PDB file of C-alpha atoms and ligand atoms in Angstrom:
ATOM      1  CA  MET A 257      43.750  -2.035 -51.921  1.00  0.00           C
ATOM      2  CA  SER A 258      42.154  -2.276 -55.379  1.00  0.00           C
ATOM      3  CA  GLY A 259      37.700  -1.981 -56.380  1.00  0.00           C
ATOM      4  CA  LEU A 260      37.724  -6.125 -56.190  1.00  0.00           C
ATOM      5  CA  LYS A 261      35.936  -6.649 -52.863  1.00  0.00           C
ATOM      6  CA  ASP A 262      33.390  -3.299 -54.101  1.00  0.00           C
ATOM      7  CA  ILE A 263      33.025  -5.117 -57.250  1.00  0.00           C
ATOM      8  CA  ILE A 264      32.313  -7.970 -55.628  1.00  0.00           C
ATOM      9  CA  GLY A 265      30.300  -6.548 -52.788  1.00  0.00           C
ATOM     10  CA  ARG A 266      28.006  -4.936 -55.865  1.00  0.00           C
ATOM     11  CA  ILE A 267      27.618  -8.523 -57.651  1.00  0.00           C
ATOM     12  CA  GLU A 268      27.051 -10.421 -54.275  1.00  0.00           C
ATOM     13  CA  LYS A 269      23.656  -7.699 -53.819  1.00  0.00           C
ATOM     14  CA  ALA A 270      22.301  -7.590 -57.496  1.00  0.00           C
ATOM     15  CA  ALA A 271      21.919 -10.989 -57.409  1.00  0.00           C
ATOM     16  CA  GLN A 272      21.051 -11.435 -54.252  1.00  0.00           C
ATOM     17  CA  THR A 273      17.928  -8.325 -54.694  1.00  0.00           C
ATOM     18  CA  ALA A 274      17.045 -10.255 -58.050  1.00  0.00           C
ATOM     19  CA  GLY A 275      16.815 -13.195 -55.986  1.00  0.00           C
ATOM     20  CA  ARG A 276      19.692 -15.604 -56.949  1.00  0.00           C
ATOM     21  CA  ASP A 277      22.360 -17.460 -55.815  1.00  0.00           C
ATOM     22  CA  PRO A 278      25.536 -15.465 -55.927  1.00  0.00           C
ATOM     23  CA  ALA A 279      27.319 -17.770 -56.167  1.00  0.00           C
ATOM     24  CA  SER A 280      25.872 -17.879 -59.717  1.00  0.00           C
ATOM     25  CA  VAL A 281      27.315 -14.424 -61.055  1.00  0.00           C
ATOM     26  CA  ARG A 282      31.066 -14.861 -61.760  1.00  0.00           C
ATOM     27  CA  LEU A 283      33.371 -11.489 -62.648  1.00  0.00           C
ATOM     28  CA  ILE A 284      34.843 -11.863 -65.885  1.00  0.00           C
ATOM     29  CA  ALA A 285      37.395  -9.509 -64.992  1.00  0.00           C
ATOM     30  CA  VAL A 286      39.292  -7.269 -68.139  1.00  0.00           C
ATOM     31  CA  SER A 287      42.937  -7.421 -67.982  1.00  0.00           C
ATOM     32  CA  LYS A 288      43.457  -5.885 -71.632  1.00  0.00           C
ATOM     33  CA  VAL A 289      45.436  -2.521 -71.475  1.00  0.00           C
ATOM     34  CA  GLN A 290      45.974  -2.318 -67.985  1.00  0.00           C
ATOM     35  CA  PRO A 291      49.725  -1.640 -66.377  1.00  0.00           C
ATOM     36  CA  LEU A 292      50.740  -5.312 -64.763  1.00  0.00           C
ATOM     37  CA  ALA A 293      51.169  -3.917 -61.605  1.00  0.00           C
ATOM     38  CA  ARG A 294      47.606  -3.444 -61.336  1.00  0.00           C
ATOM     39  CA  ILE A 295      46.915  -6.763 -62.737  1.00  0.00           C
ATOM     40  CA  GLU A 296      48.833  -8.425 -59.727  1.00  0.00           C
ATOM     41  CA  ALA A 297      47.051  -6.429 -57.043  1.00  0.00           C
ATOM     42  CA  ILE A 298      44.142  -7.818 -58.241  1.00  0.00           C
ATOM     43  CA  LEU A 299      45.970 -11.591 -58.449  1.00  0.00           C
ATOM     44  CA  ASP A 300      46.456 -10.902 -54.663  1.00  0.00           C
ATOM     45  CA  GLU A 301      43.826 -10.264 -53.734  1.00  0.00           C
ATOM     46  CA  GLY A 302      43.025 -13.978 -54.811  1.00  0.00           C
ATOM     47  CA  HIS A 303      40.508 -13.541 -57.681  1.00  0.00           C
ATOM     48  CA  ARG A 304      41.915 -15.553 -60.464  1.00  0.00           C
ATOM     49  CA  LEU A 305      39.289 -15.629 -63.779  1.00  0.00           C
ATOM     50  CA  PHE A 306      41.017 -13.340 -66.444  1.00  0.00           C
ATOM     51  CA  GLY A 307      39.655 -11.901 -69.938  1.00  0.00           C
ATOM     52  CA  GLU A 308      41.858 -10.179 -72.541  1.00  0.00           C
ATOM     53  CA  ASN A 309      40.596  -8.763 -75.821  1.00  0.00           C
ATOM     54  CA  ARG A 310      43.757  -9.722 -78.044  1.00  0.00           C
ATOM     55  CA  VAL A 311      44.993 -13.213 -77.997  1.00  0.00           C
ATOM     56  CA  GLN A 312      48.466 -10.686 -78.828  1.00  0.00           C
ATOM     57  CA  GLU A 313      48.738  -8.968 -75.877  1.00  0.00           C
ATOM     58  CA  ALA A 314      47.767 -12.137 -73.970  1.00  0.00           C
ATOM     59  CA  GLN A 315      50.095 -13.519 -75.104  1.00  0.00           C
ATOM     60  CA  GLY A 316      53.043 -10.853 -73.618  1.00  0.00           C
ATOM     61  CA  LYS A 317      51.472 -11.103 -69.659  1.00  0.00           C
ATOM     62  CA  TRP A 318      49.750 -14.435 -68.737  1.00  0.00           C
ATOM     63  CA  PRO A 319      51.783 -17.619 -69.515  1.00  0.00           C
ATOM     64  CA  ASP A 320      54.366 -15.278 -66.914  1.00  0.00           C
ATOM     65  CA  LEU A 321      51.661 -14.823 -64.831  1.00  0.00           C
ATOM     66  CA  ARG A 322      50.362 -18.135 -65.420  1.00  0.00           C
ATOM     67  CA  GLU A 323      53.872 -19.156 -63.945  1.00  0.00           C
ATOM     68  CA  ARG A 324      53.246 -17.422 -60.612  1.00  0.00           C
ATOM     69  CA  TYR A 325      49.478 -17.413 -59.627  1.00  0.00           C
ATOM     70  CA  ASN A 326      47.986 -20.538 -60.145  1.00  0.00           C
ATOM     71  CA  GLY A 327      44.517 -21.569 -61.185  1.00  0.00           C
ATOM     72  CA  VAL A 328      44.551 -19.173 -62.870  1.00  0.00           C
ATOM     73  CA  GLU A 329      41.001 -19.038 -66.119  1.00  0.00           C
ATOM     74  CA  LEU A 330      41.597 -16.930 -69.189  1.00  0.00           C
ATOM     75  CA  HIS A 331      38.488 -15.850 -70.873  1.00  0.00           C
ATOM     76  CA  LEU A 332      39.049 -14.758 -74.701  1.00  0.00           C
ATOM     77  CA  ILE A 333      36.128 -11.876 -75.124  1.00  0.00           C
ATOM     78  CA  GLY A 334      37.442 -10.302 -78.164  1.00  0.00           C
ATOM     79  CA  PRO A 335      37.078 -11.086 -81.896  1.00  0.00           C
ATOM     80  CA  LEU A 336      39.396 -13.803 -82.926  1.00  0.00           C
ATOM     81  CA  GLN A 337      40.925 -13.657 -87.087  1.00  0.00           C
ATOM     82  CA  THR A 338      41.333 -17.573 -87.890  1.00  0.00           C
ATOM     83  CA  ASN A 339      44.895 -17.335 -88.693  1.00  0.00           C
ATOM     84  CA  LYS A 340      45.064 -16.899 -84.185  1.00  0.00           C
ATOM     85  CA  VAL A 341      42.670 -20.566 -83.916  1.00  0.00           C
ATOM     86  CA  LYS A 342      46.020 -22.443 -83.002  1.00  0.00           C
ATOM     87  CA  PRO A 343      47.100 -19.588 -80.119  1.00  0.00           C
ATOM     88  CA  ALA A 344      44.439 -18.887 -78.763  1.00  0.00           C
ATOM     89  CA  MET A 345      43.969 -22.294 -78.190  1.00  0.00           C
ATOM     90  CA  ASP A 346      46.734 -23.227 -76.268  1.00  0.00           C
ATOM     91  CA  LEU A 347      46.355 -19.415 -74.129  1.00  0.00           C
ATOM     92  CA  PHE A 348      42.766 -19.776 -73.256  1.00  0.00           C
ATOM     93  CA  ASP A 349      40.594 -21.032 -70.786  1.00  0.00           C
ATOM     94  CA  SER A 350      37.687 -20.193 -72.817  1.00  0.00           C
ATOM     95  CA  ILE A 351      36.725 -18.475 -76.411  1.00  0.00           C
ATOM     96  CA  GLN A 352      33.090 -16.200 -75.535  1.00  0.00           C
ATOM     97  CA  SER A 353      33.520 -14.901 -79.319  1.00  0.00           C
ATOM     98  CA  LEU A 354      32.947 -17.806 -81.556  1.00  0.00           C
ATOM     99  CA  ASP A 355      31.136 -15.436 -84.141  1.00  0.00           C
ATOM    100  CA  ARG A 356      31.097 -17.007 -87.740  1.00  0.00           C
ATOM    101  CA  ASN A 357      30.897 -20.442 -89.607  1.00  0.00           C
ATOM    102  CA  ARG A 358      35.347 -19.558 -91.114  1.00  0.00           C
ATOM    103  CA  LEU A 359      36.467 -19.742 -87.485  1.00  0.00           C
ATOM    104  CA  ALA A 360      33.968 -22.714 -86.275  1.00  0.00           C
ATOM    105  CA  VAL A 361      35.023 -25.018 -88.632  1.00  0.00           C
ATOM    106  CA  LYS A 362      39.260 -23.539 -87.868  1.00  0.00           C
ATOM    107  CA  ILE A 363      37.902 -23.658 -84.254  1.00  0.00           C
ATOM    108  CA  ALA A 364      36.565 -27.776 -85.026  1.00  0.00           C
ATOM    109  CA  THR A 365      39.578 -28.944 -87.158  1.00  0.00           C
ATOM    110  CA  GLU A 366      42.405 -27.868 -84.641  1.00  0.00           C
ATOM    111  CA  ALA A 367      40.820 -29.428 -81.178  1.00  0.00           C
ATOM    112  CA  GLN A 368      40.047 -32.638 -83.774  1.00  0.00           C
ATOM    113  CA  GLU A 369      44.558 -32.405 -84.525  1.00  0.00           C
ATOM    114  CA  ARG A 370      44.901 -32.316 -80.349  1.00  0.00           C
ATOM    115  CA  GLY A 371      41.679 -34.090 -78.853  1.00  0.00           C
ATOM    116  CA  SER A 372      40.637 -30.657 -76.956  1.00  0.00           C
ATOM    117  CA  CYS A 373      38.994 -27.656 -76.708  1.00  0.00           C
ATOM    118  CA  PRO A 374      38.510 -24.386 -74.492  1.00  0.00           C
ATOM    119  CA  ASP A 375      35.565 -24.221 -73.366  1.00  0.00           C
ATOM    120  CA  LEU A 376      33.145 -21.717 -76.068  1.00  0.00           C
ATOM    121  CA  TYR A 377      30.683 -19.505 -76.279  1.00  0.00           C
ATOM    122  CA  VAL A 378      28.954 -17.850 -78.939  1.00  0.00           C
ATOM    123  CA  GLN A 379      29.293 -14.465 -79.602  1.00  0.00           C
ATOM    124  CA  VAL A 380      25.429 -12.288 -80.661  1.00  0.00           C
ATOM    125  CA  ASN A 381      24.790  -9.730 -81.638  1.00  0.00           C
ATOM    126  CA  THR A 382      22.118  -8.863 -80.695  1.00  0.00           C
ATOM    127  CA  GLY A 383      21.286  -5.432 -81.705  1.00  0.00           C
ATOM    128  CA  ALA A 384      22.022  -6.503 -85.192  1.00  0.00           C
ATOM    129  CA  GLU A 385      24.700  -3.434 -85.843  1.00  0.00           C
ATOM    130  CA  LYS A 386      26.617  -3.835 -89.357  1.00  0.00           C
ATOM    131  CA  GLN A 387      29.971  -2.441 -86.991  1.00  0.00           C
ATOM    132  CA  LYS A 388      29.556  -5.585 -84.630  1.00  0.00           C
ATOM    133  CA  ALA A 389      30.928  -9.414 -84.851  1.00  0.00           C
ATOM    134  CA  GLY A 390      28.157 -12.443 -83.750  1.00  0.00           C
ATOM    135  CA  ILE A 391      25.194 -14.364 -85.059  1.00  0.00           C
ATOM    136  CA  LEU A 392      22.159 -12.567 -85.996  1.00  0.00           C
ATOM    137  CA  PRO A 393      19.875 -12.887 -83.627  1.00  0.00           C
ATOM    138  CA  ASP A 394      17.823 -15.038 -85.892  1.00  0.00           C
ATOM    139  CA  GLU A 395      20.119 -16.816 -87.288  1.00  0.00           C
ATOM    140  CA  ALA A 396      21.781 -18.317 -83.559  1.00  0.00           C
ATOM    141  CA  ASP A 397      19.853 -21.396 -82.982  1.00  0.00           C
ATOM    142  CA  ALA A 398      21.178 -23.135 -86.523  1.00  0.00           C
ATOM    143  CA  PHE A 399      24.602 -21.754 -85.499  1.00  0.00           C
ATOM    144  CA  ILE A 400      24.581 -22.935 -82.082  1.00  0.00           C
ATOM    145  CA  ALA A 401      23.144 -26.903 -83.929  1.00  0.00           C
ATOM    146  CA  ARG A 402      25.705 -26.733 -86.425  1.00  0.00           C
ATOM    147  CA  CYS A 403      28.737 -25.893 -83.875  1.00  0.00           C
ATOM    148  CA  ARG A 404      27.347 -29.112 -81.865  1.00  0.00           C
ATOM    149  CA  GLU A 405      26.079 -31.383 -84.074  1.00  0.00           C
ATOM    150  CA  GLU A 406      27.864 -30.482 -86.924  1.00  0.00           C
ATOM    151  CA  MET A 407      31.363 -30.318 -85.582  1.00  0.00           C
ATOM    152  CA  ASP A 408      31.082 -31.750 -82.017  1.00  0.00           C
ATOM    153  CA  LEU A 409      32.687 -28.079 -80.686  1.00  0.00           C
ATOM    154  CA  PRO A 410      32.191 -27.991 -76.754  1.00  0.00           C
ATOM    155  CA  VAL A 411      29.490 -24.393 -77.486  1.00  0.00           C
ATOM    156  CA  ILE A 412      28.946 -24.514 -73.002  1.00  0.00           C
ATOM    157  CA  GLY A 413      27.269 -20.859 -73.311  1.00  0.00           C
ATOM    158  CA  ILE A 414      26.316 -17.404 -75.203  1.00  0.00           C
ATOM    159  CA  MET A 415      28.129 -13.454 -75.430  1.00  0.00           C
ATOM    160  CA  ALA A 416      27.338 -10.740 -76.109  1.00  0.00           C
ATOM    161  CA  ILE A 417      27.890  -6.739 -76.064  1.00  0.00           C
ATOM    162  CA  PRO A 418      24.553  -4.331 -76.386  1.00  0.00           C
ATOM    163  CA  PRO A 419      24.737  -1.466 -79.031  1.00  0.00           C
ATOM    164  CA  ALA A 420      25.903   1.334 -76.642  1.00  0.00           C
ATOM    165  CA  ASN A 421      23.030   3.487 -77.579  1.00  0.00           C
ATOM    166  CA  GLU A 422      20.763   1.486 -76.334  1.00  0.00           C
ATOM    167  CA  LEU A 423      19.250   0.710 -73.151  1.00  0.00           C
ATOM    168  CA  PRO A 424      20.636  -3.019 -72.705  1.00  0.00           C
ATOM    169  CA  GLU A 425      17.385  -4.323 -70.981  1.00  0.00           C
ATOM    170  CA  PRO A 426      15.746  -5.770 -74.348  1.00  0.00           C
ATOM    171  CA  HIS A 427      19.259  -6.792 -75.120  1.00  0.00           C
ATOM    172  CA  PHE A 428      20.075  -8.876 -72.201  1.00  0.00           C
ATOM    173  CA  ASP A 429      16.629 -10.716 -72.683  1.00  0.00           C
ATOM    174  CA  LEU A 430      17.235 -11.437 -76.096  1.00  0.00           C
ATOM    175  CA  LEU A 431      20.237 -13.380 -74.950  1.00  0.00           C
ATOM    176  CA  ALA A 432      18.881 -15.158 -72.143  1.00  0.00           C
ATOM    177  CA  GLN A 433      15.863 -16.363 -74.237  1.00  0.00           C
ATOM    178  CA  ILE A 434      18.707 -17.552 -76.749  1.00  0.00           C
ATOM    179  CA  ALA A 435      20.814 -19.533 -74.138  1.00  0.00           C
ATOM    180  CA  GLU A 436      17.591 -20.895 -72.624  1.00  0.00           C
ATOM    181  CA  ARG A 437      16.399 -22.356 -75.782  1.00  0.00           C
ATOM    182  CA  ASN A 438      19.347 -23.696 -77.179  1.00  0.00           C
ATOM    183  CA  GLY A 439      20.342 -25.562 -73.405  1.00  0.00           C
ATOM    184  CA  VAL A 440      23.593 -23.094 -73.144  1.00  0.00           C
ATOM    185  CA  SER A 441      24.003 -22.401 -69.303  1.00  0.00           C
ATOM    186  CA  GLU A 442      26.616 -19.451 -69.930  1.00  0.00           C
ATOM    187  CA  ILE A 443      25.181 -16.232 -70.417  1.00  0.00           C
ATOM    188  CA  SER A 444      27.980 -14.055 -71.015  1.00  0.00           C
ATOM    189  CA  MET A 445      26.955 -10.466 -70.249  1.00  0.00           C
ATOM    190  CA  GLY A 446      27.849  -7.049 -68.627  1.00  0.00           C
ATOM    191  CA  MET A 447      29.831  -5.024 -68.465  1.00  0.00           C
ATOM    192  CA  SER A 448      31.449  -1.627 -65.230  1.00  0.00           C
ATOM    193  CA  ALA A 449      27.918   0.831 -66.837  1.00  0.00           C
ATOM    194  CA  ASP A 450      25.739  -2.433 -66.395  1.00  0.00           C
ATOM    195  CA  PHE A 451      26.401  -5.011 -65.131  1.00  0.00           C
ATOM    196  CA  GLU A 452      23.823  -5.275 -62.006  1.00  0.00           C
ATOM    197  CA  THR A 453      20.967  -4.906 -64.346  1.00  0.00           C
ATOM    198  CA  ALA A 454      22.806  -7.236 -66.541  1.00  0.00           C
ATOM    199  CA  ILE A 455      22.628  -9.611 -63.235  1.00  0.00           C
ATOM    200  CA  ALA A 456      19.049  -8.851 -63.077  1.00  0.00           C
ATOM    201  CA  HIS A 457      17.972 -10.153 -66.905  1.00  0.00           C
ATOM    202  CA  GLY A 458      19.373 -13.956 -65.598  1.00  0.00           C
ATOM    203  CA  ALA A 459      24.303 -12.660 -66.567  1.00  0.00           C
ATOM    204  CA  THR A 460      26.236 -15.766 -65.633  1.00  0.00           C
ATOM    205  CA  SER A 461      28.991 -13.716 -65.946  1.00  0.00           C
ATOM    206  CA  VAL A 462      29.791  -9.776 -65.926  1.00  0.00           C
ATOM    207  CA  ARG A 463      32.945  -8.412 -67.912  1.00  0.00           C
ATOM    208  CA  VAL A 464      33.437  -5.417 -65.582  1.00  0.00           C
ATOM    209  CA  GLY A 465      36.865  -4.366 -66.633  1.00  0.00           C
ATOM    210  CA  SER A 466      37.537   0.319 -66.110  1.00  0.00           C
ATOM    211  CA  ALA A 467      34.819   0.240 -62.439  1.00  0.00           C
ATOM    212  CA  LEU A 468      37.160  -2.916 -60.947  1.00  0.00           C
ATOM    213  CA  PHE A 469      40.937  -1.619 -62.506  1.00  0.00           C
ATOM    214  CA  GLY A 470      40.555   2.019 -63.061  1.00  0.00           C
ATOM    215  CA  ALA A 471      40.021   3.656 -66.671  1.00  0.00           C
ATOM    216  CA  ARG A 472      42.235   2.378 -69.104  1.00  0.00           C
ATOM    217  CA  THR A 473      44.824   4.587 -70.833  1.00  0.00           C
ATOM    218  CA  PRO A 474      42.567   7.242 -73.755  1.00  0.00           C
ATOM    219  CA  THR A 475      45.351   5.545 -76.478  1.00  0.00           C
ATOM    220  CA  ALA A 476      44.539   1.882 -75.916  1.00  0.00           C
ATOM    221  CA  GLY A 477      41.847   0.051 -77.104  1.00  0.00           C
TER     222      GLY A 477
HETATM  223  C1  PLP B 631      36.817  -4.331 -72.566  1.00  0.00           C
HETATM  224  C2  PLP B 631      35.930  -5.472 -72.544  1.00  0.00           C
HETATM  225  C3  PLP B 631      35.030  -5.133 -71.872  1.00  0.00           C
HETATM  226  C4  PLP B 631      34.772  -4.814 -70.301  1.00  0.00           C
HETATM  227  O1  PLP B 631      34.586  -2.792 -71.091  1.00  0.00           O
HETATM  228  P1  PLP B 631      34.487  -2.248 -69.436  1.00  0.00           P
HETATM  229  O2  PLP B 631      33.518  -0.064 -69.734  1.00  0.00           O
HETATM  230  O3  PLP B 631      35.940  -1.093 -68.591  1.00  0.00           O
HETATM  231  O4  PLP B 631      33.979  -2.527 -68.247  1.00  0.00           O
HETATM  232  C5  PLP B 631      33.790  -6.457 -71.253  1.00  0.00           C
HETATM  233  N1  PLP B 631      33.391  -6.740 -72.945  1.00  0.00           N
HETATM  234  C6  PLP B 631      34.055  -6.624 -73.390  1.00  0.00           C
HETATM  235  C7  PLP B 631      33.942  -7.974 -74.425  1.00  0.00           C
HETATM  236  C8  PLP B 631      35.230  -5.656 -73.966  1.00  0.00           C
HETATM  237  O5  PLP B 631      36.013  -5.450 -74.464  1.00  0.00           O
END
């Protein structure tokens, strides 16, 4: 028995406590660097929504898993290099790490060629951390508008990873405000340590890895 039922129960309870419909919050099972057997256990329990943070790693396991399990939905939640845009668009149903103009241009060009595009989330660097990817909060409105209007990109969501050493609440609120004023319906925020808090602040999807699968091996990211 995996921790799936436990996590789903905690999500439902957090939603109810916040006066929200539990069905309005989706669990993204973050399967990066997890052993295949653990991922299969979650799939066997019926879960289908997963997140991976590296294109190459996801390419190594998901095409095969998709053949064996129907209805898998895969989200890219880690940084995307422009030279990996094609394989990322082949593999992922959603890309949550749209974090710069050059990447938007590349995705738009490729989307035009194939006539389709994964759902996109703009990643916002809510803490304006130097080392962290994402659009700065002040620039988010203009970037979202440019992606939608000039590049015709399907920006349906917004995503953030708050600073590790700060309370997450103000970051969750900031992200929710940016989503609201831009008419973005999907808000991806909250991880193992703080997903219940994120739900209280409006998350529509939470990205849970270690609390669901167990700890990742220390050598891998
Ligand atoms: C790894 C990762 C997660 C999951 O982290 P946990 O703390 O293990 O739940 C969530 N979001 C992103 C972007 C990640 O890279």
